[in-house]
Short mmCIF file of C-alpha atoms in Angstrom, two decimals:
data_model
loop_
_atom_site.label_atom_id
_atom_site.label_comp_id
_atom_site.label_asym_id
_atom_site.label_seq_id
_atom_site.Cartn_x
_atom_site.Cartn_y
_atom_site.Cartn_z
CA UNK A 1 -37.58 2.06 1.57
CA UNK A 2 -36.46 -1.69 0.38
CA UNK A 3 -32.93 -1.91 0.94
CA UNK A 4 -31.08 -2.72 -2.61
CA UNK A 5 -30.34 -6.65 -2.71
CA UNK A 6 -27.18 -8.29 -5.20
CA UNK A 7 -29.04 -10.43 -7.75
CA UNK A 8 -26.13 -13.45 -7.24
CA UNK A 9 -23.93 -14.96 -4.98
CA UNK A 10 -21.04 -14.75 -7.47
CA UNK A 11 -21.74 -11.26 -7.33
CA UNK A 12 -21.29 -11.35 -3.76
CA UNK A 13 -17.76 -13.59 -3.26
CA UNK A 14 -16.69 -11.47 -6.24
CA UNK A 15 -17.78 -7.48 -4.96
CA UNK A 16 -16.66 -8.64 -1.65
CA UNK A 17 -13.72 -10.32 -3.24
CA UNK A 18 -12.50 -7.33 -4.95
CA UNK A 19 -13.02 -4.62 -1.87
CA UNK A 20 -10.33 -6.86 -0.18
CA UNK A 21 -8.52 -7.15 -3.68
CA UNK A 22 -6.07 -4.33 -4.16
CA UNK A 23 -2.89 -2.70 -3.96
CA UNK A 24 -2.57 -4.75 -0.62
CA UNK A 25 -2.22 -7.86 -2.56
CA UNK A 26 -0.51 -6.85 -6.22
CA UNK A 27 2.19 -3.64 -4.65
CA UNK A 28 2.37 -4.31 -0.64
CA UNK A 29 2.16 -8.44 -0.87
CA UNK A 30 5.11 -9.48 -3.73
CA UNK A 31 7.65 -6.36 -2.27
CA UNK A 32 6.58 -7.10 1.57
CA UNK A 33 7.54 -11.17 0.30
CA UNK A 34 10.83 -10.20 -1.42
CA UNK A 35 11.77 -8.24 1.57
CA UNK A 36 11.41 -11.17 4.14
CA UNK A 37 12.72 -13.71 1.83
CA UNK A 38 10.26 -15.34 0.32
CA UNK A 39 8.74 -18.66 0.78
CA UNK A 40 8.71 -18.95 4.40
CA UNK A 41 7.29 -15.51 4.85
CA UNK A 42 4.26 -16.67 2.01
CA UNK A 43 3.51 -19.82 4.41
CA UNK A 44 3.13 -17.76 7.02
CA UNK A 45 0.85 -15.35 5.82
CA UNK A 46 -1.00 -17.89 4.67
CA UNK A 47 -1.83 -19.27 8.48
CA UNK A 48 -2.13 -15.62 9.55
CA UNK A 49 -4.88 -15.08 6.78
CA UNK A 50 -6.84 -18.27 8.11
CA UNK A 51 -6.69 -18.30 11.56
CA UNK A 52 -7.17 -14.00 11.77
CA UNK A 53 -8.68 -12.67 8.42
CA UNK A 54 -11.74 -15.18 8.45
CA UNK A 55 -12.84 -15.29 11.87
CA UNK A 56 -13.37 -11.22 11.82
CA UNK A 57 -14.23 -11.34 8.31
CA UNK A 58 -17.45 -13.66 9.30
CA UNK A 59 -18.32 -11.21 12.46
CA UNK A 60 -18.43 -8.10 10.00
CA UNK A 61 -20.71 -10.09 7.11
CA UNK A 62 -23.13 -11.66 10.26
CA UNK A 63 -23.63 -7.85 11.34
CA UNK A 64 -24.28 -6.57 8.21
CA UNK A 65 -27.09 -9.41 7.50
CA UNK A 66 -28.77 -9.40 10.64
CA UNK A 67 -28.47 -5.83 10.88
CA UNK A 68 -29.48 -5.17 7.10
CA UNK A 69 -28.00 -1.70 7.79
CA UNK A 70 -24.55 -0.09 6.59
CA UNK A 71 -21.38 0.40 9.28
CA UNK A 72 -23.11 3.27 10.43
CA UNK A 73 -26.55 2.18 11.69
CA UNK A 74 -26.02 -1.24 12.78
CA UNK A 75 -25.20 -1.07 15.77
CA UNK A 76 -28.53 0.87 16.22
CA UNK A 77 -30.02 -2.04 14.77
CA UNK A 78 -28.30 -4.90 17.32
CA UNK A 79 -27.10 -3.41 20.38
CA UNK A 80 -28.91 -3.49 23.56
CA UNK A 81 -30.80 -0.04 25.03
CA UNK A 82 -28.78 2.82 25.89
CA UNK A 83 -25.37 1.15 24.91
CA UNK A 84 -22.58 3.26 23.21
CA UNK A 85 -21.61 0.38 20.74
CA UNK A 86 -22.77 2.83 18.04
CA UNK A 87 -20.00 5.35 18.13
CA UNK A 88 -17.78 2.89 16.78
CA UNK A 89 -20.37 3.09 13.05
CA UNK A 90 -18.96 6.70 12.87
CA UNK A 91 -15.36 5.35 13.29
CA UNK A 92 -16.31 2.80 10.39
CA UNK A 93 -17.55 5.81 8.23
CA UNK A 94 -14.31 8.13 8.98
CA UNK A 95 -12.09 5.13 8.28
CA UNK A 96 -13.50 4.64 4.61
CA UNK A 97 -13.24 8.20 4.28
CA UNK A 98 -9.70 8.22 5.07
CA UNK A 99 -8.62 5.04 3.36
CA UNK A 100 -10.14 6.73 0.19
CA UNK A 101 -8.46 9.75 0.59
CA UNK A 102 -4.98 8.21 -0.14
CA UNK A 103 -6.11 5.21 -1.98
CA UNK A 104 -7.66 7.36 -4.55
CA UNK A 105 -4.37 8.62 -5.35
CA UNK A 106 -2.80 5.33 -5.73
CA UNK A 107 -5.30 4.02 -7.76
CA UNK A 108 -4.52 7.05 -10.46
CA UNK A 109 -1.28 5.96 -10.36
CA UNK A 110 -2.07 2.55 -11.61
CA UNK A 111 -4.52 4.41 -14.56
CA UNK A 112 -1.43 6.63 -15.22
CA UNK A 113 0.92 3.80 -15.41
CA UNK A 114 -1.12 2.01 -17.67
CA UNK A 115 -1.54 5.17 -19.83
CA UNK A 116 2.55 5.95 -19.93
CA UNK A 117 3.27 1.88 -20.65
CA UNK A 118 0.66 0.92 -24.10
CA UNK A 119 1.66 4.83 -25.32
CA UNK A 120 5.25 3.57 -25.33
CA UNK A 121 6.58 6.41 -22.55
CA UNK A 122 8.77 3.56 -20.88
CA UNK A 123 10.34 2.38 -24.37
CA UNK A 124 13.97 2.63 -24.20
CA UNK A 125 14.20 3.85 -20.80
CA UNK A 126 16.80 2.51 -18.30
CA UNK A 127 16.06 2.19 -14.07
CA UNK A 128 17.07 5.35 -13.57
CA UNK A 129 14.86 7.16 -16.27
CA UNK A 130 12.06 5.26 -15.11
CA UNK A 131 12.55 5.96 -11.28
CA UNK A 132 12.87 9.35 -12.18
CA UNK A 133 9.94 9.31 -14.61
CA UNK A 134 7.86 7.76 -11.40
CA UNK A 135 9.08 11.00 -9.32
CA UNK A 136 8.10 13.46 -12.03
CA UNK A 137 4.60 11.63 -11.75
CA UNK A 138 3.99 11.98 -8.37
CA UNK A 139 5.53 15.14 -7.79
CA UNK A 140 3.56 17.02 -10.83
CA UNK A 141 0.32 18.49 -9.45
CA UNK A 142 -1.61 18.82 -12.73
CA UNK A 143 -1.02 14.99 -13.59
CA UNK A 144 -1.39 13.42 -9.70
CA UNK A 145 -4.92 15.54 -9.35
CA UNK A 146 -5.94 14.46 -13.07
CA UNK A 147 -5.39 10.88 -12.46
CA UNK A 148 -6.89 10.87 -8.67
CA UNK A 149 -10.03 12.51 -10.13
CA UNK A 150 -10.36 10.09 -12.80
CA UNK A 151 -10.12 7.42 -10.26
CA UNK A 152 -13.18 9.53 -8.08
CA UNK A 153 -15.27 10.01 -10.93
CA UNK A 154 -15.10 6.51 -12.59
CA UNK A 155 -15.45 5.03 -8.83
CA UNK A 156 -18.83 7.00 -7.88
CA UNK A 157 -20.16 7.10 -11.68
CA UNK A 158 -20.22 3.14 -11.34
CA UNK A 159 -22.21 3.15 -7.96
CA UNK A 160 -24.81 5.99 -9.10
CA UNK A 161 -26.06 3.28 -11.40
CA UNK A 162 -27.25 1.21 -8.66
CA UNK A 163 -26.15 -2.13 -6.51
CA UNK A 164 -27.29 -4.23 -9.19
CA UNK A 165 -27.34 -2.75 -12.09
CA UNK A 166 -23.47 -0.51 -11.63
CA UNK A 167 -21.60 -1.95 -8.95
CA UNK A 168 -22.73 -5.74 -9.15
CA UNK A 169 -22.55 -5.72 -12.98
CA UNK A 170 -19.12 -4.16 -13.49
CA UNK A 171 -17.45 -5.54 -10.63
CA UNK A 172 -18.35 -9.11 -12.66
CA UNK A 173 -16.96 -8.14 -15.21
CA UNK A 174 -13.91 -6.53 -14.29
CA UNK A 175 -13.42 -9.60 -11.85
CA UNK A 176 -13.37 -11.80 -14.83
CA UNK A 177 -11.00 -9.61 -16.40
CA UNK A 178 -8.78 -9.18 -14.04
CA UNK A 179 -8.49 -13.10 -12.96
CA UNK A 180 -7.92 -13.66 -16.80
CA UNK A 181 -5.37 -11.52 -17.08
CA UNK A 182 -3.21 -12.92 -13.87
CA UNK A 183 -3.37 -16.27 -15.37
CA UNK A 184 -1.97 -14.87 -18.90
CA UNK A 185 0.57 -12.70 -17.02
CA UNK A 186 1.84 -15.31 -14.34
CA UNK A 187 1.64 -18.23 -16.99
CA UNK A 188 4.17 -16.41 -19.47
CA UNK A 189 6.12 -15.39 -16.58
CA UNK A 190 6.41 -18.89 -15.21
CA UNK A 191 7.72 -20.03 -18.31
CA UNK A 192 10.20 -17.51 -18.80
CA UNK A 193 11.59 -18.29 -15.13
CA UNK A 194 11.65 -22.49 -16.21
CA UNK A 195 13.85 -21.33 -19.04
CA UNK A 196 16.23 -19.78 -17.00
CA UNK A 197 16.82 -22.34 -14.32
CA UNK A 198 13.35 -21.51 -12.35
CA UNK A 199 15.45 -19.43 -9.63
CA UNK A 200 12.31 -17.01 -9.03
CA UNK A 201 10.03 -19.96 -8.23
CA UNK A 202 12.32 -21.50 -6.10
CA UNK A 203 12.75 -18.06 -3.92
CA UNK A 204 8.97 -17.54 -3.87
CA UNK A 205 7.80 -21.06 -3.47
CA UNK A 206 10.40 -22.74 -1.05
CA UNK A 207 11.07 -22.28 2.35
CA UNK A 208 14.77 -21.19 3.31
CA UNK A 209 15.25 -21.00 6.88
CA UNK A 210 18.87 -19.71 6.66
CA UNK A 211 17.80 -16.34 4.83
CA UNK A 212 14.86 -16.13 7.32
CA UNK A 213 17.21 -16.67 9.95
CA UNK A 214 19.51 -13.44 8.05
CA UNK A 215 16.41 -11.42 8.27
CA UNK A 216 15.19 -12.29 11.80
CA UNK A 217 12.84 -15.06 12.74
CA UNK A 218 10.32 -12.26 14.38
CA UNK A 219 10.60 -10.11 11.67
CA UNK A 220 9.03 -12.12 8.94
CA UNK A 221 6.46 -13.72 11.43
CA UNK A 222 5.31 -10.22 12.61
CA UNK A 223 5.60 -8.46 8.80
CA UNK A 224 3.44 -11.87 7.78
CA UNK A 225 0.67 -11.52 10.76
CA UNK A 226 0.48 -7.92 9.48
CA UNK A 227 0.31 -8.49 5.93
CA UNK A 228 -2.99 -11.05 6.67
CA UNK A 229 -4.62 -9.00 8.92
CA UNK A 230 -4.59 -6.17 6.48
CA UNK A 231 -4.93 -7.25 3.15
CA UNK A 232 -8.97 -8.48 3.85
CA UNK A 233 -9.57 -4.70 4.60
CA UNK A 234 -11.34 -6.02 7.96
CA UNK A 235 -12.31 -3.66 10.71
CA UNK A 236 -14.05 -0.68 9.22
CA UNK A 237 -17.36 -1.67 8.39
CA UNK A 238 -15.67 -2.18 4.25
CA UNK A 239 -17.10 -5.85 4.34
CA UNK A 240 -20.40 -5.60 6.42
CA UNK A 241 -22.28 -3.10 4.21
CA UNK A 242 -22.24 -6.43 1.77
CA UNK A 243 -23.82 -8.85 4.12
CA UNK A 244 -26.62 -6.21 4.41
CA UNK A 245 -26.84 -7.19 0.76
CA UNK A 246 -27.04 -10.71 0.54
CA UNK A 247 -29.86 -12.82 1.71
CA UNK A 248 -29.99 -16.02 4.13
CA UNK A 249 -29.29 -18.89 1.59
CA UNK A 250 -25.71 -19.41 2.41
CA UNK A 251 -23.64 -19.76 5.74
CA UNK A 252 -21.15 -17.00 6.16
CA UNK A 253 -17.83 -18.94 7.10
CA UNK A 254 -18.29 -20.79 4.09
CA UNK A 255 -18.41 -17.93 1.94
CA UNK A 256 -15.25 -16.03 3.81
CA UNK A 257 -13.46 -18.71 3.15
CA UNK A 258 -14.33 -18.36 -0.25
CA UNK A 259 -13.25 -14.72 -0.48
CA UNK A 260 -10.09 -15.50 1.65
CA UNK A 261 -9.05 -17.95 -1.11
CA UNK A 262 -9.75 -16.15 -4.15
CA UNK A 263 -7.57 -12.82 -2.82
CA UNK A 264 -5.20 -15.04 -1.56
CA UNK A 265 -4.74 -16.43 -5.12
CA UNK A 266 -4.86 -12.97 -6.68
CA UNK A 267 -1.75 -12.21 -4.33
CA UNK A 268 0.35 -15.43 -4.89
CA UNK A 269 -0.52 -15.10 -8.38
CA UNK A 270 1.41 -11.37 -8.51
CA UNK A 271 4.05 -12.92 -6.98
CA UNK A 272 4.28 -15.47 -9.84
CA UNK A 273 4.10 -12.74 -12.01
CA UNK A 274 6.97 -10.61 -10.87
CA UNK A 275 9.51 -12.72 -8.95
CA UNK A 276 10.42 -14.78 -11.81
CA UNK A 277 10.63 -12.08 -14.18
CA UNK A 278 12.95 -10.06 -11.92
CA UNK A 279 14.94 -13.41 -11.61
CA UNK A 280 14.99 -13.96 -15.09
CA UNK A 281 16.28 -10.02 -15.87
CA UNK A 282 18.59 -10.10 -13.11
CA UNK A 283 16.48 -7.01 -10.90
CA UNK A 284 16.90 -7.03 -6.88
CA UNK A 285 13.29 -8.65 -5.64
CA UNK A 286 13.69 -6.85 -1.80
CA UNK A 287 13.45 -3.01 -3.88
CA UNK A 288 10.48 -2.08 -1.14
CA UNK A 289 7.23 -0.60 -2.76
CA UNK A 290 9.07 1.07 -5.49
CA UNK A 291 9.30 -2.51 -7.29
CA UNK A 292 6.10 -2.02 -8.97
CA UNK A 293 6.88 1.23 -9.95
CA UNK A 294 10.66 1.65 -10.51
CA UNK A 295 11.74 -1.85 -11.46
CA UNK A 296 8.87 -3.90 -13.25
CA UNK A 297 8.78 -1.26 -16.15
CA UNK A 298 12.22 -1.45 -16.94
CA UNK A 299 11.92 -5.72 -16.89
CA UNK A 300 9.10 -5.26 -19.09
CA UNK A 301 11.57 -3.27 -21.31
CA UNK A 302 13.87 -6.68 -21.22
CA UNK A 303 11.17 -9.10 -22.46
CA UNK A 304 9.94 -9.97 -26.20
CA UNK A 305 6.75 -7.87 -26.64
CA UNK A 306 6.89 -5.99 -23.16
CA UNK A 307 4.79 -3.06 -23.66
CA UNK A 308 2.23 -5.57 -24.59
CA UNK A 309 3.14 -7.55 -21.14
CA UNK A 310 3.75 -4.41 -19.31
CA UNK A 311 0.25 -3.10 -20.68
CA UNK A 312 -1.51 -5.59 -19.78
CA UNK A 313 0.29 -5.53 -16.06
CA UNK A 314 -0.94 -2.18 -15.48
CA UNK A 315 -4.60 -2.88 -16.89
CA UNK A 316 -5.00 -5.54 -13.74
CA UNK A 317 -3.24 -3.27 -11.23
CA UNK A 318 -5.93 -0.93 -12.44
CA UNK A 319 -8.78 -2.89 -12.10
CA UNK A 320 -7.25 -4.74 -8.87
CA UNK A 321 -7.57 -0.76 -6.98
CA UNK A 322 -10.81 0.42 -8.83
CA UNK A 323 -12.04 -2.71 -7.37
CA UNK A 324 -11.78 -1.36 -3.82
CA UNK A 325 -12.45 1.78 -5.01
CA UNK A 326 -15.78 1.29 -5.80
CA UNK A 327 -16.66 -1.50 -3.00
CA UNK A 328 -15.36 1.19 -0.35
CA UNK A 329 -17.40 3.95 -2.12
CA UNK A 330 -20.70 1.85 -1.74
CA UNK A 331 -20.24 1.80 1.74
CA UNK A 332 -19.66 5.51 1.78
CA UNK A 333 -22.83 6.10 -0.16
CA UNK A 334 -24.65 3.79 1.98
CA UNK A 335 -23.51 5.10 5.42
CA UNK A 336 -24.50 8.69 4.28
CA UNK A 337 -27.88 7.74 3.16
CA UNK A 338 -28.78 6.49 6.36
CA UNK A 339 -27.19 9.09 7.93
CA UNK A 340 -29.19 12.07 6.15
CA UNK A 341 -31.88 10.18 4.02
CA UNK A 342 -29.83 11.33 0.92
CA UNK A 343 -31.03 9.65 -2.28
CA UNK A 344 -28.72 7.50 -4.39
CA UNK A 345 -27.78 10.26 -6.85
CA UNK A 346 -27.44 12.82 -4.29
CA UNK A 347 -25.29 10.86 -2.21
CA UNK A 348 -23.03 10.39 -4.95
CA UNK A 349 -22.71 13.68 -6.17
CA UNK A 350 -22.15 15.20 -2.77
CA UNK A 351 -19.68 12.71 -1.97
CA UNK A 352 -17.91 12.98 -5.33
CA UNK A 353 -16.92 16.50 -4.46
CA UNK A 354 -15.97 15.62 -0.97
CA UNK A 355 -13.49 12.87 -1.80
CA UNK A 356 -11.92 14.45 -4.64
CA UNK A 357 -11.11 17.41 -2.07
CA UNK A 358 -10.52 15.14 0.88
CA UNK A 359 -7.79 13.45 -1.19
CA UNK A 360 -6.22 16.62 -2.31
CA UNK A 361 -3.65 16.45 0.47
CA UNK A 362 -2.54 13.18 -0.25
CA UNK A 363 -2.33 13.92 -3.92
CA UNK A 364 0.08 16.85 -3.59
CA UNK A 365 1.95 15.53 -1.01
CA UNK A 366 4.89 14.35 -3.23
CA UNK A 367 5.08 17.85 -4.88
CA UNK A 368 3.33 21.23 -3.80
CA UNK A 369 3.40 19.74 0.13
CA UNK A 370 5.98 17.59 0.10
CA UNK A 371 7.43 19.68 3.00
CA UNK A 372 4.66 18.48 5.39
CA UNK A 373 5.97 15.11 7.13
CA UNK A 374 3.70 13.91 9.71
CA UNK A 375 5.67 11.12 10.62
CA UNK A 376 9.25 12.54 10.38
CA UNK A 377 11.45 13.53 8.27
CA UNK A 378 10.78 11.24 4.95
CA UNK A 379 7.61 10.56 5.29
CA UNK A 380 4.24 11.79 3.49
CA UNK A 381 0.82 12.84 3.76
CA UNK A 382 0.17 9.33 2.09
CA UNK A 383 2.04 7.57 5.05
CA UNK A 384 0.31 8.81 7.94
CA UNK A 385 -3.29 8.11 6.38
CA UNK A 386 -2.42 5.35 5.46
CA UNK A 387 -0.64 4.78 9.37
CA UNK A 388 -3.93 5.78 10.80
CA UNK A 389 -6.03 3.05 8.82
CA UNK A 390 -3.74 0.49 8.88
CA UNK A 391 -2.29 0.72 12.51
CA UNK A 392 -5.26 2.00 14.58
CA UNK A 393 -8.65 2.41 12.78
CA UNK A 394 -8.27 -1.64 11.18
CA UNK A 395 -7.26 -3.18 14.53
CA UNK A 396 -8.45 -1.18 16.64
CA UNK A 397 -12.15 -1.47 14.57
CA UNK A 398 -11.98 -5.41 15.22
CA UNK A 399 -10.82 -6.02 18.37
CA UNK A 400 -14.81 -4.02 18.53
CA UNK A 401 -16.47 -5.68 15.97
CA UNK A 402 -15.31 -9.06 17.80
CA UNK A 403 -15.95 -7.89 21.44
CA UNK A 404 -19.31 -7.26 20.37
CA UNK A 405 -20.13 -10.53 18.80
CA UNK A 406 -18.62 -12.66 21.49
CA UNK A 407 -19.90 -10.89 24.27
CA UNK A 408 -23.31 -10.79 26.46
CA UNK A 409 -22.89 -6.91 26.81
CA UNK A 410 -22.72 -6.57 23.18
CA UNK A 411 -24.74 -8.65 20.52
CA UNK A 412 -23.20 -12.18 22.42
CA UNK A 413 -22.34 -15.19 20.61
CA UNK A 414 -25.90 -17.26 20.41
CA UNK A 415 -26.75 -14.45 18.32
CA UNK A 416 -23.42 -13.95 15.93
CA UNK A 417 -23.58 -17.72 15.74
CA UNK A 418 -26.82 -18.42 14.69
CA UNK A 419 -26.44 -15.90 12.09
CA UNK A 420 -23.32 -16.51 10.79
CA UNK A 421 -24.69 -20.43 10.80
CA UNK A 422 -27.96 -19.30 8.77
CA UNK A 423 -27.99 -21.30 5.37
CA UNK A 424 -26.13 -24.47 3.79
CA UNK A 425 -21.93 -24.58 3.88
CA UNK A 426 -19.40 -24.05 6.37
CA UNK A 427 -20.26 -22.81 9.99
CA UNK A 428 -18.68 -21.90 13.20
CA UNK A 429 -18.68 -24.64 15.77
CA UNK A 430 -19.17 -24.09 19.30
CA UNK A 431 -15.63 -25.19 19.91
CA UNK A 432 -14.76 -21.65 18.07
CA UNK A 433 -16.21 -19.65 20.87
CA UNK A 434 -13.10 -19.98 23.24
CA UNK A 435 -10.97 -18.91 20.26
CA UNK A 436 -12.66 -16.15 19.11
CA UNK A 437 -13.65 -14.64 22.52
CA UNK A 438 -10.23 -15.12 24.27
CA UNK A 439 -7.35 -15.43 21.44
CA UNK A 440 -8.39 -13.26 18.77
CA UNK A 441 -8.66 -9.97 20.15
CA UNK A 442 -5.45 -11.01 22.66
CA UNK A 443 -3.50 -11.25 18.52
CA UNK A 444 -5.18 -8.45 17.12
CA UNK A 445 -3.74 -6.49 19.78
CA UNK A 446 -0.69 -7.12 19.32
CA UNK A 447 -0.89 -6.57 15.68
CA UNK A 448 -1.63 -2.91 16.82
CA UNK A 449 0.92 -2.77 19.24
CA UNK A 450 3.63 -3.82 17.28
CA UNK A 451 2.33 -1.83 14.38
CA UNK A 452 2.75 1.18 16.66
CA UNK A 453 6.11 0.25 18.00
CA UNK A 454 7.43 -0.91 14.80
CA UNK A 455 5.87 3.16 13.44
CA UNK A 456 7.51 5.32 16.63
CA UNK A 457 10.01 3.40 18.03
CA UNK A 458 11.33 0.61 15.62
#
C-alpha cells in the first residue's frame, strides 16, 4: 500500500507545528512564567528550546523519513538484525495513548469554556463564582464526559477523512485561525497594558535578577529546561509519524527550527495576551494553572466588550489543544494500522471507542473518583498521567531516540546525518556530533531526574 504523503510543506511546519502547539504553550507556559518571575525565566526557556528541543526534534523527523514508517515500525525499518531497538515503538504507541487519555479531557475543557464565555455564563460573576463555577465543571460527570467525547469524536472524525484531505486541510485552516486570533488578542491587550503604565510588559519582557534571586536561581533555570524540553512534545514518536509524511526536498534542521519558532511565538504571544491584562485589572500573575481558568474570566469581565475578548480567548485555546489532538491521533491511527493492517476507517472507529473509555478515568477524576490519588494526597488521576508522560515516557523516549541516531549499535550518525542533511536549508554540521552524542542525553537526564526528585522528594 502507498503510504499517504502531505500535499505541502506549509502543511507540514504547520501539522507538525500544531502537535507541539497546545495547552503546553497557552495554560502551562504564561502560569509556569508568572510563577518564576518572568522575563528571565522566558530567556531561558528560550536557550533551553534551542539547544534541547531541536536537536531531538530533527532525530525523530530523520527516523520517520528514512524509515517512512509510524513510531511503531521504524525501528523494524532501521535497526540492525536481531536488535531490541524496537520495543521502544510500543513505548511510543502507549505514550500517545496515555497523553490522550488526559489531554482529551483538557481539551473539553477549553470547548466548554468557550461554550460558558459567548453564552454569557461568566457575566457578572466575581473570582470566587468563577473558581467555583470551574469546580462544578470538572467535578460534574455528565458535563466532563460530554465535553471529553466531543473532543474524541471531532479529533478522529477529522483524521477518518484522510492525511490530505482531513488532517492536512483543517489543521491549515485552523492554524490560520488560531495565529490570527493571537495577534488580535495580544495586540488589544498590549495596548491596554501601554495605557496603564505598561507594568505587564515590563514583568514579562525584562529581566529582574533580584525577583529571580527571591525565587531561587535553580529554580527558574530547572522549571525553564523543563518547560523547553516539554512543550515540542519530543520523545514519543508524536513528531516522527510526520517525517514519514514529507518527502526529501527540504533539510530537516531547517524545518525544526521552523516549528521551534512558530510555537515559540504562539507561547510568548499568550503571555502578551494575559500578563498585561492581569496587570492592567490588578489579578496576581503567579495563580499556578488555575490562571486560565479561575482568573482570566473574571479580567475578561473587567474589560470593554469582554465576552467578545474572552470568546474569542477560548476559541484559540480550543483550537491550540484540538491541534494536538488530532496530530497525536494520526499517529495513533497510523501505529495501529501497521500494527494489525487495520484500514483507515476501521482504525478510527476502533480507536474512537478505545480513547473515549481510556480517558474515562481522567475525566471523572475531579468528581465520581476524586478519592483515588496516585500521587498523594491532592493529587489526580490527571496528575499522574500526565507525571508518567511528562517525567519518564518524554525523556526517557529521547535519551533512545538520540542513542540510536548517534550510535554505531543503533542507526549511527553517517546515517541520521545524511538524512537529516537530505534537501536545501539548514543542516547539522559534523561539529554537532560531539554535542549530540555526549551532552544531550547527559541534560536530558537530568531533566528526568530532577523531574522525579522534584515529583517524590521535592
Amino acid at each position: 500500500m502507498e503510504r499517504d504523503k502531505l500535499k505541502s510543506r506549509i502543511g507540514f511546519i504547520l501539522i507538525s507545528a500544531g502537535c507541539a502547539i497546545g495547552i503546553g504553550n497557552v495554560w502551562k507556559f504564561p502560569y509556569v512564567v508568572g510563577e518564576n518571575g518572568g522575563g528571565l525565566f522566558v530567556l531561558i526557556y528560550l536557550f533551553f528550546l534551542l539547544v534541547f528541543g531541536v536537536p531531538i526534534l530533527t532525530m525523530e523527523f530523520s527516523l520517520g523519513r528514512a524509515a517512512q514508517k509510524s513510531p511503531v515500525k521504524l525501528y523494524q525499518q532501521l535497526e540492525k538484525p536481531g536488535h531490541k531497538w524496537h520495543i521502544h515503538g510500543y513505548f511510543c504507541l502507549a505514550g500517545n495513548y496515555l497523553l490522550m487519555m488526559f489531554y482529551t479531557t483538557v481539551a473539553g475543557w477549553m470547548i466548554n469554556y468557550f461554550v460558558s464565555m459567548i453564552s454569557g455564563k461568566f457575566n457578572g460573576l466575581d473570582s470566587a463564582g468563577i473558581s467555583e463555577t470551574f469546580k462544578t465543571m470538572q467535578s460534574d460527570p455528565l458535563s466532563s464526559v460530554l465535553f471529553m467525547g466531543i473532543a474524541v469524536v471531532v479529533g478522529f472524525a477529522v483524521c477518518a477523512l484522510g492525511v490530505q484531505g482531513g488532517l492536512e486541510k483543517i489543521t491549515k485552516v485552523m492554524m490560520v485561525a488560531l495565529l490570527a486570533i493571537l495577534v488580535v488578542l495580544a495586540v488589544n491587550s498590549v495596548i491596554i497594558d501601554i495605557g496603564n503604565g505598561g507594568e505587564g510588559l515590563s514583568f514579562y519582557l525584562l529581566p529582574d535578577f533580584d525577583r529571580a534571586a527571591e525565587i531561587g536561581i535553580f529554580n527558574v533555570i530547572v522549571a525553564a529546561m523543563n518547560q523547553s524540553f516539554f512543550t515540542l512534545s519530543i520523545g514519543i514518536g508524536s513528531m516522527a509519524i510526520f517525517g514519514s509524511y514529507i518527502g526529501k526536498e527540504r533539510s530537516l534542521l531547517g524545518e525544526s527550527v521552523n516549528i521551534a519558532l512558530l510555537d515559540t511565538f504562539v507561547a510568548v504571544a499568550s503571555g502578551l495576551i494575559i500578563f498585561p491584562a492581569c496587570f492592567a485589572n490588578d489579578v496576581a500573575v503567579n495563580a499556578g494553572p488555575g490562571l486560565i481558568f479561575e482568573t482570566l474570566p473574571n479580567v475578561f469581565n473587567q474589560m470593554q466588550g469582554g465576552q467578545i475578548w474572552g470568546s474569542l480567548f477560548f476559541v484559540f485555546m480550543s483550537f491550540a489543544a484540538l491541534s494536538t489532538v488530532f496530530a497525536v491521533f494520526e499517529n495513533i491511527i497510523s501505529c495501529t494500522s501497521d500494527l494489525f493492517g487495520w484500514s483507515r476507517k476501521k482504525a478510527c472507529i476502533i480507536n474512537a471507542v478505545a480513547m473515549f473509555v481510556l480517558s474515562l478515568p481522567c475525566s471523572l477524576g475531579f468528581g465520581l473518583l476524586s478519592g483515588v490519588t496516585p500521587l498523594g494526597e491532592g493529587s489526580t488521576i490527571l496528575d499522574f498521567e500526565d507525571f508518567l508522560v511528562s517525567n519518564i515516557l518524554l525523556p526517557l523516549g529521547s535519551i533512545v531516540f538520540i542513542i540510536f541516531c548517534v550510535s554505531r549499535y543503533g542507526w549511527g550518525w553517517n546515517k541520521f546525518e545524511e538524512e537529516a542533511n537530505c534537501g536545501k536549508g539548514l543542516k547539522v554540521k559534523r561539529w554537532m556530533r560531539g554535542y549530540m552524542t555526549w551532552v544531550l542525553p547527559v541534560a536530558v537526564a537530568a531533566v528526568f531526574f530532577v523531574g522525579i526528585y522534584n515529583t517524590f522528594w521535592n
